[in-house]
PDB file of C-alpha atoms in Angstrom:
ATOM      1  CA  UNK G 132      50.166   1.348   5.997  1.00 40.00           C
ATOM      2  CA  UNK G 133      48.403   4.686   6.245  1.00 39.00           C
ATOM      3  CA  UNK G 134      45.273   3.070   7.574  1.00 46.00           C
ATOM      4  CA  UNK G 135      47.469   1.440  10.208  1.00 45.00           C
ATOM      5  CA  UNK G 136      48.935   4.825  11.114  1.00 42.00           C
ATOM      6  CA  UNK G 137      45.511   6.350  11.582  1.00 42.00           C
ATOM      7  CA  UNK G 138      44.452   3.399  13.715  1.00 43.00           C
ATOM      8  CA  UNK G 139      47.535   3.697  15.894  1.00 42.00           C
ATOM      9  CA  UNK G 140      46.815   7.364  16.489  1.00 40.00           C
ATOM     10  CA  UNK G 141      43.178   6.635  17.318  1.00 43.00           C
ATOM     11  CA  UNK G 142      44.102   4.072  19.976  1.00 42.00           C
ATOM     12  CA  UNK G 143      47.100   5.938  21.411  1.00 41.00           C
ATOM     13  CA  UNK G 144      47.945   5.532  25.101  1.00 39.00           C
ATOM     14  CA  UNK G 145      49.999   7.996  27.157  1.00 40.00           C
ATOM     15  CA  UNK G 146      52.865   6.142  28.816  1.00 40.00           C
ATOM     16  CA  UNK G 147      56.094   7.326  30.477  1.00 41.00           C
ATOM     17  CA  UNK G 148      58.554   8.796  27.989  1.00 44.00           C
ATOM     18  CA  UNK G 149      61.343   6.643  29.433  1.00 50.00           C
ATOM     19  CA  UNK G 150      59.637   3.576  27.933  1.00 51.00           C
ATOM     20  CA  UNK G 151      59.693   5.251  24.522  1.00 61.00           C
ATOM     21  CA  UNK G 152      63.475   5.816  24.551  1.00 69.00           C
ATOM     22  CA  UNK G 153      63.952   2.397  22.966  1.00 75.00           C
ATOM     23  CA  UNK G 154      62.110   3.761  19.909  1.00 85.00           C
ATOM     24  CA  UNK G 155      63.951   7.096  19.609  1.00 89.00           C
ATOM     25  CA  UNK G 156      64.558   8.129  15.945  1.00 92.00           C
ATOM     26  CA  UNK G 157      68.159   8.892  14.863  1.00 93.00           C
ATOM     27  CA  UNK G 158      67.529  12.673  14.772  1.00 93.00           C
ATOM     28  CA  UNK G 159      66.748  15.332  17.376  1.00 93.00           C
ATOM     29  CA  UNK G 160      63.085  15.033  18.403  1.00 93.00           C
ATOM     30  CA  UNK G 161      60.758  16.359  21.108  1.00 92.00           C
ATOM     31  CA  UNK G 162      57.646  14.990  22.800  1.00 91.00           C
ATOM     32  CA  UNK G 163      58.700  11.357  22.399  1.00 91.00           C
ATOM     33  CA  UNK G 164      55.815   9.289  23.781  1.00 89.00           C
ATOM     34  CA  UNK G 165      54.998   5.584  23.626  1.00 85.00           C
ATOM     35  CA  UNK G 166      51.499   5.201  22.197  1.00 81.00           C
ATOM     36  CA  UNK G 167      51.308   1.459  21.563  1.00 74.00           C
ATOM     37  CA  UNK G 168      53.377  -0.929  23.720  1.00 74.00           C
ATOM     38  CA  UNK G 169      53.768  -4.475  22.448  1.00 71.00           C
ATOM     39  CA  UNK G 170      50.452  -4.711  20.601  1.00 78.00           C
ATOM     40  CA  UNK G 171      49.614  -7.293  17.948  1.00 77.00           C
ATOM     41  CA  UNK G 172      48.361  -6.267  14.507  1.00 74.00           C
ATOM     42  CA  UNK G 173      48.081  -8.635  11.572  1.00 71.00           C
ATOM     43  CA  UNK G 174      49.626 -11.409  13.660  1.00 74.00           C
ATOM     44  CA  UNK G 175      52.819  -9.413  14.314  1.00 79.00           C
ATOM     45  CA  UNK G 176      53.913  -7.709  17.507  1.00 80.00           C
ATOM     46  CA  UNK G 177      54.381  -3.951  17.151  1.00 83.00           C
ATOM     47  CA  UNK G 178      55.441  -1.117  19.431  1.00 85.00           C
ATOM     48  CA  UNK G 179      54.921   2.501  18.378  1.00 88.00           C
ATOM     49  CA  UNK G 180      55.967   5.917  19.674  1.00 91.00           C
ATOM     50  CA  UNK G 181      55.117   9.380  18.383  1.00 92.00           C
ATOM     51  CA  UNK G 182      57.322  12.452  18.293  1.00 94.00           C
ATOM     52  CA  UNK G 183      57.786  15.937  16.868  1.00 94.00           C
ATOM     53  CA  UNK G 184      60.704  16.999  14.666  1.00 94.00           C
ATOM     54  CA  UNK G 185      61.998  20.317  13.376  1.00 91.00           C
ATOM     55  CA  UNK G 186      61.723  21.020   9.660  1.00 90.00           C
ATOM     56  CA  UNK G 187      59.125  19.643   7.299  1.00 93.00           C
ATOM     57  CA  UNK G 188      58.363  15.937   6.984  1.00 95.00           C
ATOM     58  CA  UNK G 189      60.415  15.431   3.813  1.00 95.00           C
ATOM     59  CA  UNK G 190      63.494  17.040   5.359  1.00 93.00           C
ATOM     60  CA  UNK G 191      63.145  14.970   8.531  1.00 95.00           C
ATOM     61  CA  UNK G 192      62.701  11.752   6.542  1.00 96.00           C
ATOM     62  CA  UNK G 193      65.833  12.485   4.495  1.00 95.00           C
ATOM     63  CA  UNK G 194      67.831  13.140   7.681  1.00 95.00           C
ATOM     64  CA  UNK G 195      66.649   9.830   9.160  1.00 95.00           C
ATOM     65  CA  UNK G 196      67.477   7.863   5.990  1.00 95.00           C
ATOM     66  CA  UNK G 197      70.914   9.482   5.877  1.00 95.00           C
ATOM     67  CA  UNK G 198      71.607   8.679   9.540  1.00 94.00           C
ATOM     68  CA  UNK G 199      70.669   5.036   9.052  1.00 94.00           C
ATOM     69  CA  UNK G 200      72.841   4.689   5.953  1.00 93.00           C
ATOM     70  CA  UNK G 201      75.763   6.369   7.726  1.00 93.00           C
ATOM     71  CA  UNK G 202      75.354   3.864  10.569  1.00 90.00           C
ATOM     72  CA  UNK G 203      75.852   1.035   8.066  1.00 88.00           C
ATOM     73  CA  UNK G 204      72.265  -0.025   7.358  1.00 87.00           C
ATOM     74  CA  UNK G 205      72.129  -1.246   3.764  1.00 81.00           C
ATOM     75  CA  UNK G 206      68.473  -1.848   3.069  1.00 87.00           C
ATOM     76  CA  UNK G 207      66.963   1.555   3.832  1.00 94.00           C
ATOM     77  CA  UNK G 208      63.696   2.115   1.963  1.00 95.00           C
ATOM     78  CA  UNK G 209      62.518   5.683   1.408  1.00 96.00           C
ATOM     79  CA  UNK G 210      59.103   6.448  -0.112  1.00 94.00           C
ATOM     80  CA  UNK G 211      56.110   8.804  -0.089  1.00 93.00           C
ATOM     81  CA  UNK G 212      52.483   7.828   0.462  1.00 91.00           C
ATOM     82  CA  UNK G 213      49.943  10.626   0.290  1.00 89.00           C
ATOM     83  CA  UNK G 214      50.750  13.158   3.000  1.00 92.00           C
ATOM     84  CA  UNK G 215      53.176  10.769   4.718  1.00 95.00           C
ATOM     85  CA  UNK G 216      56.932  10.534   4.270  1.00 96.00           C
ATOM     86  CA  UNK G 217      58.154   7.009   5.099  1.00 96.00           C
ATOM     87  CA  UNK G 218      61.546   5.499   5.929  1.00 96.00           C
ATOM     88  CA  UNK G 219      61.997   1.798   6.726  1.00 95.00           C
ATOM     89  CA  UNK G 220      64.753  -0.674   7.487  1.00 94.00           C
ATOM     90  CA  UNK G 221      65.213  -4.222   8.810  1.00 90.00           C
ATOM     91  CA  UNK G 222      67.204  -4.489  12.033  1.00 84.00           C
ATOM     92  CA  UNK G 223      67.684  -7.387  14.484  1.00 81.00           C
ATOM     93  CA  UNK G 224      64.686  -9.416  13.355  1.00 82.00           C
ATOM     94  CA  UNK G 225      62.350  -6.422  13.177  1.00 87.00           C
ATOM     95  CA  UNK G 226      61.079  -3.977  10.588  1.00 91.00           C
ATOM     96  CA  UNK G 227      61.543  -0.407  11.809  1.00 93.00           C
ATOM     97  CA  UNK G 228      59.333   2.170  10.090  1.00 95.00           C
ATOM     98  CA  UNK G 229      59.160   5.928  10.605  1.00 96.00           C
ATOM     99  CA  UNK G 230      56.231   7.887   9.147  1.00 96.00           C
ATOM    100  CA  UNK G 231      56.136  11.690   9.159  1.00 96.00           C
ATOM    101  CA  UNK G 232      53.697  14.352   8.024  1.00 96.00           C
ATOM    102  CA  UNK G 233      53.790  18.141   8.002  1.00 95.00           C
ATOM    103  CA  UNK G 234      52.341  20.354  10.716  1.00 94.00           C
ATOM    104  CA  UNK G 235      50.924  23.811   9.901  1.00 93.00           C
ATOM    105  CA  UNK G 236      53.793  25.557  11.741  1.00 92.00           C
ATOM    106  CA  UNK G 237      56.470  24.121   9.444  1.00 90.00           C
ATOM    107  CA  UNK G 238      57.541  21.325  11.780  1.00 93.00           C
ATOM    108  CA  UNK G 239      56.503  17.675  11.478  1.00 95.00           C
ATOM    109  CA  UNK G 240      54.868  14.927  13.507  1.00 95.00           C
ATOM    110  CA  UNK G 241      56.023  11.340  13.278  1.00 94.00           C
ATOM    111  CA  UNK G 242      55.367   7.759  14.311  1.00 94.00           C
ATOM    112  CA  UNK G 243      58.170   5.233  14.774  1.00 94.00           C
ATOM    113  CA  UNK G 244      57.158   1.569  14.835  1.00 91.00           C
ATOM    114  CA  UNK G 245      58.982  -1.718  15.207  1.00 89.00           C
ATOM    115  CA  UNK G 246      57.279  -4.811  13.820  1.00 85.00           C
ATOM    116  CA  UNK G 247      58.454  -8.317  14.711  1.00 85.00           C
ATOM    117  CA  UNK G 248      59.266 -10.567  11.756  1.00 84.00           C
ATOM    118  CA  UNK G 249      58.063 -13.572  13.764  1.00 81.00           C
ATOM    119  CA  UNK G 250      54.299 -14.233  13.928  1.00 75.00           C
ATOM    120  CA  UNK G 251      52.687 -13.949  17.373  1.00 69.00           C
ATOM    121  CA  UNK G 252      49.752 -15.955  18.705  1.00 69.00           C
ATOM    122  CA  UNK G 253      47.666 -14.344  21.476  1.00 68.00           C
ATOM    123  CA  UNK G 254      45.122 -16.625  23.111  1.00 74.00           C
ATOM    124  CA  UNK G 255      41.718 -15.001  23.703  1.00 72.00           C
ATOM    125  CA  UNK G 256      39.049 -16.950  25.589  1.00 74.00           C
ATOM    126  CA  UNK G 257      36.161 -14.816  24.236  1.00 77.00           C
ATOM    127  CA  UNK G 258      37.503 -14.660  20.701  1.00 81.00           C
ATOM    128  CA  UNK G 259      35.756 -12.078  18.454  1.00 83.00           C
ATOM    129  CA  UNK G 260      34.997 -14.751  15.841  1.00 85.00           C
ATOM    130  CA  UNK G 261      32.631 -16.287  18.392  1.00 88.00           C
ATOM    131  CA  UNK G 262      30.828 -12.952  18.746  1.00 91.00           C
ATOM    132  CA  UNK G 263      30.605 -11.966  15.088  1.00 92.00           C
ATOM    133  CA  UNK G 264      27.773 -13.161  12.814  1.00 90.00           C
ATOM    134  CA  UNK G 265      28.713 -15.714  10.166  1.00 89.00           C
ATOM    135  CA  UNK G 266      28.450 -13.217   7.284  1.00 89.00           C
ATOM    136  CA  UNK G 267      30.723 -10.612   8.926  1.00 92.00           C
ATOM    137  CA  UNK G 268      34.132 -10.005   7.373  1.00 92.00           C
ATOM    138  CA  UNK G 269      36.916  -8.847   9.687  1.00 90.00           C
ATOM    139  CA  UNK G 270      38.896  -5.997   8.134  1.00 88.00           C
ATOM    140  CA  UNK G 271      41.216  -5.084  11.000  1.00 84.00           C
ATOM    141  CA  UNK G 272      42.149  -6.125  14.516  1.00 82.00           C
ATOM    142  CA  UNK G 273      44.334  -4.598  17.207  1.00 82.00           C
ATOM    143  CA  UNK G 274      45.444  -6.578  20.269  1.00 81.00           C
ATOM    144  CA  UNK G 275      47.280  -4.993  23.185  1.00 80.00           C
ATOM    145  CA  UNK G 276      48.183  -5.920  26.737  1.00 73.00           C
ATOM    146  CA  UNK G 277      47.194  -3.716  29.667  1.00 67.00           C
ATOM    147  CA  UNK G 278      48.641  -5.172  32.858  1.00 68.00           C
ATOM    148  CA  UNK G 279      46.712  -8.363  33.623  1.00 74.00           C
ATOM    149  CA  UNK G 280      44.291  -7.821  30.739  1.00 78.00           C
ATOM    150  CA  UNK G 281      44.248  -8.371  26.989  1.00 83.00           C
ATOM    151  CA  UNK G 282      42.453  -5.656  25.018  1.00 84.00           C
ATOM    152  CA  UNK G 283      41.146  -6.515  21.541  1.00 87.00           C
ATOM    153  CA  UNK G 284      39.521  -4.106  19.106  1.00 88.00           C
ATOM    154  CA  UNK G 285      38.010  -5.756  16.025  1.00 90.00           C
ATOM    155  CA  UNK G 286      36.455  -3.989  13.038  1.00 92.00           C
ATOM    156  CA  UNK G 287      34.215  -5.985  10.699  1.00 93.00           C
ATOM    157  CA  UNK G 288      31.697  -5.384   7.902  1.00 94.00           C
ATOM    158  CA  UNK G 289      28.372  -7.070   7.183  1.00 93.00           C
ATOM    159  CA  UNK G 290      25.600  -6.651   4.618  1.00 93.00           C
ATOM    160  CA  UNK G 291      22.935  -7.240   7.302  1.00 92.00           C
ATOM    161  CA  UNK G 292      20.882  -4.448   8.856  1.00 91.00           C
ATOM    162  CA  UNK G 293      21.914  -2.862  12.141  1.00 91.00           C
ATOM    163  CA  UNK G 294      19.024  -4.337  14.118  1.00 90.00           C
ATOM    164  CA  UNK G 295      19.621  -7.869  12.831  1.00 92.00           C
ATOM    165  CA  UNK G 296      23.315  -7.671  13.704  1.00 93.00           C
ATOM    166  CA  UNK G 297      22.646  -6.260  17.156  1.00 91.00           C
ATOM    167  CA  UNK G 298      20.250  -9.121  17.919  1.00 93.00           C
ATOM    168  CA  UNK G 299      22.670 -11.799  16.702  1.00 94.00           C
ATOM    169  CA  UNK G 300      25.632 -10.350  18.591  1.00 94.00           C
ATOM    170  CA  UNK G 301      23.465 -10.172  21.718  1.00 93.00           C
ATOM    171  CA  UNK G 302      22.587 -13.884  21.393  1.00 94.00           C
ATOM    172  CA  UNK G 303      26.232 -14.833  20.860  1.00 93.00           C
ATOM    173  CA  UNK G 304      27.403 -12.685  23.779  1.00 93.00           C
ATOM    174  CA  UNK G 305      24.804 -14.268  26.069  1.00 93.00           C
ATOM    175  CA  UNK G 306      25.944 -17.757  25.021  1.00 92.00           C
ATOM    176  CA  UNK G 307      29.483 -16.833  26.106  1.00 89.00           C
ATOM    177  CA  UNK G 308      28.273 -15.722  29.530  1.00 90.00           C
ATOM    178  CA  UNK G 309      28.030 -11.966  28.924  1.00 93.00           C
ATOM    179  CA  UNK G 310      25.225  -9.885  30.434  1.00 92.00           C
ATOM    180  CA  UNK G 311      24.064  -6.656  28.818  1.00 90.00           C
ATOM    181  CA  UNK G 312      24.407  -3.694  31.159  1.00 86.00           C
ATOM    182  CA  UNK G 313      22.023  -0.676  31.240  1.00 77.00           C
ATOM    183  CA  UNK G 314      24.564   2.068  30.721  1.00 64.00           C
ATOM    184  CA  UNK G 315      24.433   5.277  28.694  1.00 57.00           C
ATOM    185  CA  UNK G 316      23.941   3.923  25.203  1.00 58.00           C
ATOM    186  CA  UNK G 317      23.678   5.753  21.912  1.00 56.00           C
ATOM    187  CA  UNK G 318      20.160   6.585  20.768  1.00 55.00           C
ATOM    188  CA  UNK G 319      19.088   4.662  17.721  1.00 59.00           C
ATOM    189  CA  UNK G 320      18.167   6.749  14.717  1.00 53.00           C
ATOM    190  CA  UNK G 321      16.185   4.921  12.005  1.00 60.00           C
ATOM    191  CA  UNK G 322      18.129   1.727  12.643  1.00 72.00           C
ATOM    192  CA  UNK G 323      21.415   3.389  11.704  1.00 86.00           C
ATOM    193  CA  UNK G 324      23.266   2.984  15.020  1.00 87.00           C
ATOM    194  CA  UNK G 325      23.366   0.585  17.961  1.00 87.00           C
ATOM    195  CA  UNK G 326      25.746   0.684  20.936  1.00 88.00           C
ATOM    196  CA  UNK G 327      25.690  -1.886  23.733  1.00 89.00           C
ATOM    197  CA  UNK G 328      27.822  -2.671  26.791  1.00 91.00           C
ATOM    198  CA  UNK G 329      28.255  -6.209  28.153  1.00 92.00           C
ATOM    199  CA  UNK G 330      30.078  -7.663  31.119  1.00 92.00           C
ATOM    200  CA  UNK G 331      31.148 -11.197  32.003  1.00 90.00           C
ATOM    201  CA  UNK G 332      32.063 -12.118  35.587  1.00 87.00           C
ATOM    202  CA  UNK G 333      35.194 -14.121  36.289  1.00 72.00           C
ATOM    203  CA  UNK G 334      36.369 -16.268  39.162  1.00 58.00           C
ATOM    204  CA  UNK G 335      37.817 -13.321  41.083  1.00 45.00           C
ATOM    205  CA  UNK G 336      34.568 -11.377  41.427  1.00 39.00           C
ATOM    206  CA  UNK G 337      31.941 -14.132  41.206  1.00 39.00           C
ATOM    207  CA  UNK G 338      29.550 -15.113  43.951  1.00 40.00           C
ATOM    208  CA  UNK G 339      29.475 -18.851  44.863  1.00 38.00           C
ATOM    209  CA  UNK G 340      26.292 -19.251  42.849  1.00 40.00           C
ATOM    210  CA  UNK G 341      27.886 -17.614  39.822  1.00 41.00           C
ATOM    211  CA  UNK G 342      30.939 -19.841  40.211  1.00 38.00           C
ATOM    212  CA  UNK G 343      28.739 -22.919  39.872  1.00 38.00           C
ATOM    213  CA  UNK G 344      27.042 -21.416  36.828  1.00 40.00           C
ATOM    214  CA  UNK G 345      30.406 -20.574  35.271  1.00 38.00           C
ATOM    215  CA  UNK G 346      31.670 -24.100  35.893  1.00 35.00           C
ATOM    216  CA  UNK G 347      28.558 -25.524  34.268  1.00 38.00           C
ATOM    217  CA  UNK G 348      28.994 -23.278  31.203  1.00 41.00           C
ATOM    218  CA  UNK G 349      32.671 -24.128  31.022  1.00 40.00           C
ATOM    219  CA  UNK G 350      31.971 -27.872  31.051  1.00 36.00           C
ATOM    220  CA  UNK G 351      29.568 -27.473  28.122  1.00 38.00           C
ATOM    221  CA  UNK G 352      31.932 -25.229  26.138  1.00 39.00           C
ATOM    222  CA  UNK G 353      35.205 -27.071  26.541  1.00 39.00           C
ATOM    223  CA  UNK G 354      36.233 -25.050  29.585  1.00 41.00           C
ATOM    224  CA  UNK G 355      36.806 -21.827  27.639  1.00 42.00           C
ATOM    225  CA  UNK G 356      34.165 -19.909  29.609  1.00 42.00           C
ATOM    226  CA  UNK G 357      36.086 -20.383  32.849  1.00 45.00           C
ATOM    227  CA  UNK G 358      38.415 -17.529  31.861  1.00 52.00           C
ATOM    228  CA  UNK G 359      38.565 -14.278  33.835  1.00 74.00           C
ATOM    229  CA  UNK G 360      36.228 -11.314  33.810  1.00 88.00           C
ATOM    230  CA  UNK G 361      35.631  -9.480  30.542  1.00 89.00           C
ATOM    231  CA  UNK G 362      33.944  -6.315  29.308  1.00 91.00           C
ATOM    232  CA  UNK G 363      32.626  -5.813  25.795  1.00 92.00           C
ATOM    233  CA  UNK G 364      31.463  -2.701  23.974  1.00 91.00           C
ATOM    234  CA  UNK G 365      29.705  -3.290  20.649  1.00 92.00           C
ATOM    235  CA  UNK G 366      29.080  -0.478  18.166  1.00 91.00           C
ATOM    236  CA  UNK G 367      27.168  -1.160  14.939  1.00 92.00           C
ATOM    237  CA  UNK G 368      26.706   1.623  12.408  1.00 92.00           C
ATOM    238  CA  UNK G 369      25.203   1.621   8.935  1.00 89.00           C
ATOM    239  CA  UNK G 370      27.568   2.989   6.284  1.00 85.00           C
ATOM    240  CA  UNK G 371      26.358   3.027   2.677  1.00 82.00           C
ATOM    241  CA  UNK G 372      25.515  -0.575   1.712  1.00 87.00           C
ATOM    242  CA  UNK G 373      27.334  -2.140   4.672  1.00 91.00           C
ATOM    243  CA  UNK G 374      27.092  -2.195   8.449  1.00 93.00           C
ATOM    244  CA  UNK G 375      30.332  -1.592  10.339  1.00 93.00           C
ATOM    245  CA  UNK G 376      30.775  -3.583  13.562  1.00 93.00           C
ATOM    246  CA  UNK G 377      33.352  -2.569  16.152  1.00 93.00           C
ATOM    247  CA  UNK G 378      33.967  -4.946  19.066  1.00 92.00           C
ATOM    248  CA  UNK G 379      36.095  -3.564  21.912  1.00 90.00           C
ATOM    249  CA  UNK G 380      36.865  -6.442  24.279  1.00 89.00           C
ATOM    250  CA  UNK G 381      38.843  -6.158  27.530  1.00 88.00           C
ATOM    251  CA  UNK G 382      39.539  -9.609  28.962  1.00 86.00           C
ATOM    252  CA  UNK G 383      41.278 -10.700  32.141  1.00 83.00           C
ATOM    253  CA  UNK G 384      44.031 -13.211  31.474  1.00 72.00           C
ATOM    254  CA  UNK G 385      43.088 -16.785  32.484  1.00 61.00           C
TER     255      UNK G 385
END
């Protein structure tokens, strides 16, 4: 769960505080802000807000657990995990979890998340498994919706070298209709890092010639390549005996 918390913080989005009111903890808080609206992690839909609370994290967690029990919630789970104080409960088909940690000034910062108990299936035309090499192992994936787009961030590991992975991903991206764009890319240092940006045109911004090409590709790939425009950022970095691959895909809904 702590890795999840760090990931949520890393991909936080600033949205109107009014949208976060549905996730307000049962104690006095400030700075309530929705950071993850209706994303999908581990096949479950999750919404997350962050907040600040007075008192240290342990005190805040105890106040939250007490408020939930007073409200009649039976199955309140209270535990510690490293620097985090955690309180959870099941309510109306969802798991609600609050995680808090201490700030240097004696207050605390928290995340409140609601996870659906029902699995969620999000259809992705350019699915990351079609971009990843066969030996890559996916270790985490975050899916969110941004207006008319689906945004997918996938983290995977491979034993292959950075250069080999970059070449294979490039071949797979090209087969899906992506074109590599000459943007500011990270300098490679002894084969330890590779960053590339790709773009795939959709029906809305295609020229007539590109439309015919897209239709031809779609016919040969079961029609999947006729989806909307997409952008892909690929980062590959060598870490110890493994290479870490991060695919950040933004795809227009079909």
